[in-house]
Amino acid sequence: MFKVLIAGAKGQVGTELVKAAPAGFTVLGFGSDQLDITNKQQVAAVIALHQPNLIINAAAYTAVDKAESDVAQAFAINEQGVAWLAEAAQAADIPLFHISTDYVFDGNAASPYTEADPVNPQGVYGASKLAGEQVLAKTHSKHIILRTSWVFGAEGSNFVKTMLRLGKERDQLAVVADQQGCPTSAASIAQALWQLAKVYKQQNSLPWGIYNFCNATASNWHAFALEVFKQGLVLNLISKLPEVKSITTADYPTPAKRPAWSVLDTNKIEALLGYQIPSWKVELASVLQQLKD
Ligand SMILES: NC(=O)c1ccc[n+]([C@@H]2O[C@H](COP(=O)([O-])OP(=O)(O)OC[C@H]3O[C@@H](n4cnc5c(N)ncnc54)[C@H](OP(=O)(O)O)[C@@H]3O)[C@@H](O)[C@H]2O)c1
């Protein structure tokens, strides 16, 4: 049996990874309570005990604004934790699939970011995620870094669930319209990672490196909110459409600076996966249906 160890198995992406494990794979899913990636001894011991064939790291410090005042913890998890996993994977000669973010970019590009474009994170979270990418690339050649963006799903907290809650509570709300990016379902990220795992299992190799992954097509938070409400109303998840005012980033100051435009070019991963990545609107319909059930 081909064993896949998942760190951060109780997060948005981790949960979907565990749910979507294909036939022929044994999933060893660990939450932070069972495997703390910042604990070097624990990482080494868990890997020695279970002897996985592949590690997927879905664990991360993801509180973008909190990271600005919690720098040490953000780097402990997003850089040091990745380093311990990379060292252990290297020692066991097994691949490490890791997830990163569009927030490694500054958002000043004029066309979708490719994997080769220069990075320039604007906040602590992005900087800590970039440090994690770099330590992984330096430590262990057998790695996949999947950069994704604006993750939503039925589990955990995310923009979709926040909008549904606000849509129930309020008649009016204001959402930022001048940040462009690609909403991406946790389930579609899990599907891509499992597809890569299948290829690796068959071929005992992969074209290692960085890949962008996000759902089609680019949107902004205001348009994303409108779609959540439109689909949510049809499914009776809300009883009426709230009025959604469009505001600017300057109207809604946050501790962390976010890229204004972080659309990812996904040609490289689509060629490797052999399928076209689904639209976020279709993925949203599936997540809303799960929230209804
Ligand atoms: N969310 C987004 O919009 C977004 C966008 C772009 C990229 N990403 C990337 O996508 C990946 C998955 O994100 P997500 O949205 O699934 O995040 P999430 O829901 O916040 O899940 C992260 C998980 O990591 C766990 N974790 C935190 N510290 C840990 C530690 N020291 N050891 C082990 N586990 C630990 C958390 O457990 P506890 O809750 O118990 O601490 C949580 O279950 C991350 O790499 C993230 O950077 C996310």
Tab-separated table of C-alpha atoms and ligand atoms in Angstrom:
chain	number	residue	atom	x	y	z
A	1	MET	CA	0.000	0.000	0.000
A	2	PHE	CA	1.193	3.503	-0.818
A	3	LYS	CA	1.069	5.581	2.381
A	4	VAL	CA	0.574	9.349	2.334
A	5	LEU	CA	1.175	11.330	5.512
A	6	ILE	CA	-0.835	14.549	5.695
A	7	ALA	CA	0.234	17.263	8.147
A	8	GLY	CA	-2.446	19.842	9.001
A	9	ALA	CA	-5.153	17.287	8.217
A	10	LYS	CA	-7.864	19.266	10.056
A	11	GLY	CA	-7.536	22.503	8.054
A	12	GLN	CA	-9.575	23.460	4.987
A	13	VAL	CA	-7.295	21.724	2.493
A	14	GLY	CA	-6.235	18.951	4.888
A	15	THR	CA	-9.842	17.885	5.457
A	16	GLU	CA	-10.514	17.704	1.724
A	17	LEU	CA	-7.307	15.731	1.181
A	18	VAL	CA	-8.395	13.139	3.725
A	19	LYS	CA	-11.923	12.970	2.244
A	20	ALA	CA	-10.726	12.597	-1.355
A	21	ALA	CA	-8.041	9.915	-0.937
A	22	PRO	CA	-8.179	7.741	-4.062
A	23	ALA	CA	-8.195	3.944	-4.082
A	24	GLY	CA	-4.733	2.465	-3.670
A	25	PHE	CA	-3.601	5.088	-1.156
A	26	THR	CA	-3.543	4.812	2.628
A	27	VAL	CA	-4.013	8.179	4.282
A	28	LEU	CA	-2.274	8.991	7.552
A	29	GLY	CA	-3.880	12.311	8.505
A	30	PHE	CA	-2.493	14.232	11.486
A	31	GLY	CA	-3.958	17.352	13.073
A	32	SER	CA	-1.708	19.794	14.927
A	33	ASP	CA	-2.583	17.996	18.178
A	34	GLN	CA	-0.974	14.782	16.858
A	35	LEU	CA	1.804	16.214	14.721
A	36	ASP	CA	3.179	19.672	15.475
A	37	ILE	CA	5.429	20.461	12.520
A	38	THR	CA	7.460	22.914	14.626
A	39	ASN	CA	8.569	19.985	16.820
A	40	LYS	CA	11.609	18.486	15.083
A	41	GLN	CA	11.714	15.333	17.240
A	42	GLN	CA	8.007	14.677	16.768
A	43	VAL	CA	8.244	15.119	12.995
A	44	ALA	CA	11.156	12.670	12.793
A	45	ALA	CA	9.476	10.169	15.148
A	46	VAL	CA	6.096	10.165	13.349
A	47	ILE	CA	7.769	9.660	9.973
A	48	ALA	CA	10.047	6.909	11.325
A	49	LEU	CA	7.046	5.139	12.888
A	50	HIS	CA	4.690	5.291	9.909
A	51	GLN	CA	7.201	5.174	7.043
A	52	PRO	CA	5.059	7.029	4.489
A	53	ASN	CA	5.819	6.991	0.760
A	54	LEU	CA	4.881	10.670	0.410
A	55	ILE	CA	4.227	13.660	2.703
A	56	ILE	CA	1.711	16.408	1.968
A	57	ASN	CA	2.008	19.506	4.125
A	58	ALA	CA	-1.364	21.225	4.518
A	59	ALA	CA	-0.311	22.758	7.867
A	60	ALA	CA	0.352	26.475	7.990
A	61	TYR	CA	-0.036	29.683	9.946
A	62	THR	CA	-2.789	31.278	7.837
A	63	ALA	CA	-3.971	34.282	9.899
A	64	VAL	CA	-2.740	36.969	7.482
A	65	ASP	CA	-3.470	40.011	9.662
A	66	LYS	CA	-2.509	38.425	12.981
A	67	ALA	CA	0.863	37.445	11.506
A	68	GLU	CA	1.862	41.126	11.374
A	69	SER	CA	2.131	41.138	15.183
A	70	ASP	CA	2.911	37.427	15.633
A	71	VAL	CA	5.992	37.250	13.425
A	72	ALA	CA	7.941	34.599	15.336
A	73	GLN	CA	5.034	32.140	15.358
A	74	ALA	CA	4.257	32.702	11.649
A	75	PHE	CA	7.874	31.929	10.734
A	76	ALA	CA	8.083	29.033	13.229
A	77	ILE	CA	5.245	27.256	11.422
A	78	ASN	CA	5.619	28.478	7.832
A	79	GLU	CA	9.417	28.318	7.621
A	80	GLN	CA	10.865	26.198	10.456
A	81	GLY	CA	8.052	23.637	10.385
A	82	VAL	CA	8.534	23.211	6.637
A	83	ALA	CA	12.283	22.823	7.205
A	84	TRP	CA	11.740	19.940	9.654
A	85	LEU	CA	9.377	18.204	7.234
A	86	ALA	CA	11.818	18.745	4.359
A	87	GLU	CA	14.744	17.333	6.362
A	88	ALA	CA	12.731	14.271	7.353
A	89	ALA	CA	11.485	13.730	3.782
A	90	GLN	CA	15.015	14.097	2.459
A	91	ALA	CA	16.358	11.590	5.003
A	92	ALA	CA	13.620	9.095	4.055
A	93	ASP	CA	14.053	9.857	0.323
A	94	ILE	CA	10.329	10.528	-0.155
A	95	PRO	CA	8.713	13.561	-1.818
A	96	LEU	CA	7.167	16.477	0.059
A	97	PHE	CA	4.185	18.247	-1.491
A	98	HIS	CA	3.749	21.680	0.042
A	99	ILE	CA	1.168	24.455	-0.386
A	100	SER	CA	2.071	28.114	-0.766
A	101	THR	CA	0.361	31.330	-1.672
A	102	ASP	CA	-0.175	34.137	-4.182
A	103	TYR	CA	0.820	36.483	-1.321
A	104	VAL	CA	4.485	35.862	-2.208
A	105	PHE	CA	3.844	38.398	-5.012
A	106	ASP	CA	3.496	42.160	-4.640
A	107	GLY	CA	0.456	42.465	-6.896
A	108	ASN	CA	1.957	45.000	-9.290
A	109	ALA	CA	1.984	42.757	-12.373
A	110	ALA	CA	-0.063	43.444	-15.484
A	111	SER	CA	-0.545	39.841	-16.591
A	112	PRO	CA	-1.074	36.593	-14.651
A	113	TYR	CA	1.907	35.593	-12.505
A	114	THR	CA	3.929	32.654	-13.762
A	115	GLU	CA	6.051	30.480	-11.503
A	116	ALA	CA	9.169	32.264	-12.792
A	117	ASP	CA	8.036	35.783	-11.921
A	118	PRO	CA	9.933	37.667	-9.212
A	119	VAL	CA	8.522	37.422	-5.694
A	120	ASN	CA	8.114	40.337	-3.328
A	121	PRO	CA	5.792	39.618	-0.389
A	122	GLN	CA	4.023	42.607	1.112
A	123	GLY	CA	3.380	41.244	4.593
A	124	VAL	CA	4.659	38.869	7.273
A	125	TYR	CA	2.426	35.982	6.177
A	126	GLY	CA	3.655	36.170	2.566
A	127	ALA	CA	7.269	36.542	3.728
A	128	SER	CA	6.970	33.519	6.024
A	129	LYS	CA	5.410	31.425	3.253
A	130	LEU	CA	8.176	32.476	0.859
A	131	ALA	CA	10.779	31.510	3.475
A	132	GLY	CA	9.085	28.092	3.682
A	133	GLU	CA	9.273	27.666	-0.109
A	134	GLN	CA	12.939	28.600	-0.069
A	135	VAL	CA	13.947	26.307	2.779
A	136	LEU	CA	12.108	23.411	1.119
A	137	ALA	CA	13.785	24.016	-2.268
A	138	LYS	CA	17.189	24.264	-0.585
A	139	THR	CA	16.754	21.162	1.594
A	140	HIS	CA	15.069	18.585	-0.607
A	141	SER	CA	14.925	18.315	-4.396
A	142	LYS	CA	11.884	15.988	-4.472
A	143	HIS	CA	9.304	18.662	-3.782
A	144	ILE	CA	6.160	20.162	-5.245
A	145	ILE	CA	5.191	23.664	-4.132
A	146	LEU	CA	1.610	24.420	-5.098
A	147	ARG	CA	0.935	28.152	-4.921
A	148	THR	CA	-2.751	28.824	-4.549
A	149	SER	CA	-5.092	31.686	-3.651
A	150	TRP	CA	-8.330	32.735	-1.896
A	151	VAL	CA	-9.160	29.278	-0.517
A	152	PHE	CA	-12.734	28.378	0.410
A	153	GLY	CA	-14.512	25.175	1.387
A	154	ALA	CA	-17.248	23.697	3.520
A	155	GLU	CA	-14.863	23.155	6.448
A	156	GLY	CA	-13.070	25.768	8.530
A	157	SER	CA	-13.491	29.511	8.266
A	158	ASN	CA	-13.278	31.365	4.985
A	159	PHE	CA	-14.751	34.232	2.981
A	160	VAL	CA	-17.745	32.239	1.692
A	161	LYS	CA	-18.862	31.239	5.168
A	162	THR	CA	-18.292	34.749	6.513
A	163	MET	CA	-20.410	36.226	3.701
A	164	LEU	CA	-23.250	33.765	4.340
A	165	ARG	CA	-23.218	34.655	8.030
A	166	LEU	CA	-23.209	38.394	7.305
A	167	GLY	CA	-25.889	37.923	4.642
A	168	LYS	CA	-28.160	36.403	7.274
A	169	GLU	CA	-27.407	39.080	9.882
A	170	ARG	CA	-27.448	42.258	7.800
A	171	ASP	CA	-29.374	44.023	5.035
A	172	GLN	CA	-26.291	45.886	3.839
A	173	LEU	CA	-22.582	45.236	3.777
A	174	ALA	CA	-19.479	46.626	2.114
A	175	VAL	CA	-16.853	44.503	0.330
A	176	VAL	CA	-13.536	45.482	-1.215
A	177	ALA	CA	-13.633	45.558	-5.018
A	178	ASP	CA	-10.097	46.627	-5.924
A	179	GLN	CA	-8.226	43.410	-5.072
A	180	GLN	CA	-8.179	40.940	-7.948
A	181	GLY	CA	-7.404	37.256	-7.516
A	182	CYS	CA	-8.739	33.761	-8.105
A	183	PRO	CA	-11.019	32.089	-5.587
A	184	THR	CA	-10.052	28.433	-5.221
A	185	SER	CA	-11.873	25.566	-3.552
A	186	ALA	CA	-10.001	23.421	-1.052
A	187	ALA	CA	-11.517	20.394	-2.809
A	188	SER	CA	-9.977	21.321	-6.166
A	189	ILE	CA	-6.564	21.768	-4.501
A	190	ALA	CA	-6.930	18.323	-2.912
A	191	GLN	CA	-7.931	16.829	-6.266
A	192	ALA	CA	-4.824	18.308	-7.931
A	193	LEU	CA	-2.523	17.050	-5.173
A	194	TRP	CA	-3.978	13.546	-5.412
A	195	GLN	CA	-3.564	13.611	-9.194
A	196	LEU	CA	0.117	14.478	-8.693
A	197	ALA	CA	0.397	11.691	-6.095
A	198	LYS	CA	-1.044	9.215	-8.617
A	199	VAL	CA	1.476	10.257	-11.266
A	200	TYR	CA	4.304	9.955	-8.731
A	201	LYS	CA	3.087	6.522	-7.605
A	202	GLN	CA	2.990	5.291	-11.217
A	203	GLN	CA	6.245	6.816	-12.422
A	204	ASN	CA	8.259	7.088	-9.207
A	205	SER	CA	9.090	10.628	-10.274
A	206	LEU	CA	7.588	14.027	-11.080
A	207	PRO	CA	8.875	17.240	-12.642
A	208	TRP	CA	9.666	18.771	-9.236
A	209	GLY	CA	9.323	22.471	-8.486
A	210	ILE	CA	6.807	25.292	-8.108
A	211	TYR	CA	3.335	25.211	-9.671
A	212	ASN	CA	0.542	27.768	-9.587
A	213	PHE	CA	-2.914	26.380	-8.932
A	214	CYS	CA	-6.180	28.334	-8.744
A	215	ASN	CA	-9.702	28.026	-10.049
A	216	ALA	CA	-10.718	29.873	-13.208
A	217	THR	CA	-11.233	32.831	-13.611
A	218	ALA	CA	-10.030	36.021	-11.923
A	219	SER	CA	-12.476	37.920	-9.733
A	220	ASN	CA	-12.494	40.439	-6.887
A	221	TRP	CA	-13.864	40.127	-3.351
A	222	HIS	CA	-16.990	42.187	-4.149
A	223	ALA	CA	-17.884	40.095	-7.220
A	224	PHE	CA	-17.121	36.919	-5.230
A	225	ALA	CA	-19.519	38.056	-2.485
A	226	LEU	CA	-22.276	38.810	-5.028
A	227	GLU	CA	-21.936	35.294	-6.450
A	228	VAL	CA	-22.066	33.745	-2.955
A	229	PHE	CA	-25.312	35.615	-2.292
A	230	LYS	CA	-26.791	34.825	-5.716
A	231	GLN	CA	-26.143	31.089	-5.387
A	232	GLY	CA	-26.897	31.106	-1.638
A	233	LEU	CA	-30.356	32.585	-2.238
A	234	VAL	CA	-31.233	29.886	-4.788
A	235	LEU	CA	-30.282	27.239	-2.205
A	236	ASN	CA	-32.156	29.045	0.596
A	237	LEU	CA	-28.942	29.504	2.573
A	238	ILE	CA	-30.014	33.155	2.873
A	239	SER	CA	-33.571	34.458	2.704
A	240	LYS	CA	-32.914	37.698	0.783
A	241	LEU	CA	-30.156	39.380	-1.194
A	242	PRO	CA	-28.316	41.928	0.957
A	243	GLU	CA	-27.187	45.193	-0.589
A	244	VAL	CA	-23.429	44.813	-1.228
A	245	LYS	CA	-21.611	48.125	-1.455
A	246	SER	CA	-18.368	48.187	-3.381
A	247	ILE	CA	-15.497	49.784	-1.447
A	248	THR	CA	-11.742	50.209	-1.917
A	249	THR	CA	-8.854	48.772	0.068
A	250	ALA	CA	-8.257	52.274	1.407
A	251	ASP	CA	-11.822	52.265	2.838
A	252	TYR	CA	-11.122	49.007	4.711
A	253	PRO	CA	-7.671	49.214	6.311
A	254	THR	CA	-6.188	45.949	7.596
A	255	PRO	CA	-2.943	45.294	9.506
A	256	ALA	CA	-1.459	43.337	6.561
A	257	LYS	CA	-0.980	44.809	3.106
A	258	ARG	CA	-2.357	42.461	0.453
A	259	PRO	CA	-1.439	42.278	-3.238
A	260	ALA	CA	-3.913	44.324	-5.283
A	261	TRP	CA	-3.667	41.918	-8.208
A	262	SER	CA	-2.543	38.352	-7.690
A	263	VAL	CA	-3.960	36.375	-10.588
A	264	LEU	CA	-1.981	33.172	-11.164
A	265	ASP	CA	-1.128	31.680	-14.551
A	266	THR	CA	-1.985	27.965	-14.321
A	267	ASN	CA	-0.716	26.696	-17.696
A	268	LYS	CA	2.197	24.778	-16.164
A	269	ILE	CA	0.089	22.724	-13.734
A	270	GLU	CA	-2.683	22.121	-16.286
A	271	ALA	CA	-0.134	20.564	-18.652
A	272	LEU	CA	1.079	18.299	-15.852
A	273	LEU	CA	-2.361	17.401	-14.487
A	274	GLY	CA	-3.820	16.748	-17.929
A	275	TYR	CA	-7.069	18.551	-17.190
A	276	GLN	CA	-8.462	22.066	-17.197
A	277	ILE	CA	-8.903	23.464	-13.685
A	278	PRO	CA	-12.617	24.027	-12.929
A	279	SER	CA	-14.235	27.409	-12.467
A	280	TRP	CA	-14.628	28.730	-8.908
A	281	LYS	CA	-18.333	29.347	-9.579
A	282	VAL	CA	-18.862	25.621	-10.174
A	283	GLU	CA	-16.760	24.807	-7.096
A	284	LEU	CA	-18.754	27.354	-5.083
A	285	ALA	CA	-22.005	25.608	-6.062
A	286	SER	CA	-20.632	22.334	-4.718
A	287	VAL	CA	-19.473	23.923	-1.429
A	288	LEU	CA	-22.832	25.690	-0.926
A	289	GLN	CA	-24.644	22.429	-1.572
A	290	GLN	CA	-22.536	20.759	1.143
A	291	LEU	CA	-23.332	23.612	3.538
A	292	LYS	CA	-27.038	23.086	2.836
A	293	ASP	CA	-26.956	19.295	3.380
B	1	LIG	N1	-6.730	30.087	3.238
B	1	LIG	C1	-6.354	30.740	2.137
B	1	LIG	O1	-7.057	31.610	1.621
B	1	LIG	C2	-5.053	30.385	1.469
B	1	LIG	C3	-4.658	31.108	0.321
B	1	LIG	C4	-3.455	30.763	-0.312
B	1	LIG	C5	-2.691	29.721	0.188
B	1	LIG	N2	-3.092	29.055	1.307
B	1	LIG	C6	-2.236	27.977	1.796
B	1	LIG	O2	-2.964	26.762	1.694
B	1	LIG	C7	-2.559	25.868	2.732
B	1	LIG	C8	-3.778	25.323	3.445
B	1	LIG	O3	-4.485	26.426	3.995
B	1	LIG	P1	-5.911	26.246	4.671
B	1	LIG	O4	-6.770	27.317	4.144
B	1	LIG	O5	-6.326	24.831	4.608
B	1	LIG	O6	-5.495	26.629	6.173
B	1	LIG	P2	-6.258	26.354	7.541
B	1	LIG	O7	-7.661	25.964	7.303
B	1	LIG	O8	-5.921	27.516	8.408
B	1	LIG	O9	-5.496	25.060	8.077
B	1	LIG	C9	-4.176	25.098	8.500
B	1	LIG	C10	-4.001	23.946	9.442
B	1	LIG	O10	-2.647	23.953	9.879
B	1	LIG	C11	-2.656	23.544	11.209
B	1	LIG	N3	-1.443	23.954	11.919
B	1	LIG	C12	-1.113	25.185	12.363
B	1	LIG	N4	0.058	25.133	13.023
B	1	LIG	C13	0.479	23.846	12.960
B	1	LIG	C14	1.599	23.160	13.456
B	1	LIG	N5	2.559	23.788	14.138
B	1	LIG	N6	1.716	21.835	13.218
B	1	LIG	C15	0.750	21.176	12.535
B	1	LIG	N7	-0.345	21.766	12.060
B	1	LIG	C16	-0.481	23.087	12.261
B	1	LIG	C17	-3.880	24.177	11.820
B	1	LIG	O11	-4.246	23.467	12.971
B	1	LIG	P3	-4.805	24.253	14.261
B	1	LIG	O12	-6.047	24.931	13.809
B	1	LIG	O13	-5.013	23.164	15.242
B	1	LIG	O14	-3.708	25.219	14.630
B	1	LIG	C18	-4.889	24.023	10.684
B	1	LIG	O15	-5.643	22.848	10.833
B	1	LIG	C19	-1.599	26.667	3.617
B	1	LIG	O16	-0.275	26.359	3.246
B	1	LIG	C20	-1.897	28.108	3.272
B	1	LIG	O17	-0.778	28.938	3.482
B	1	LIG	C21	-4.269	29.342	1.944
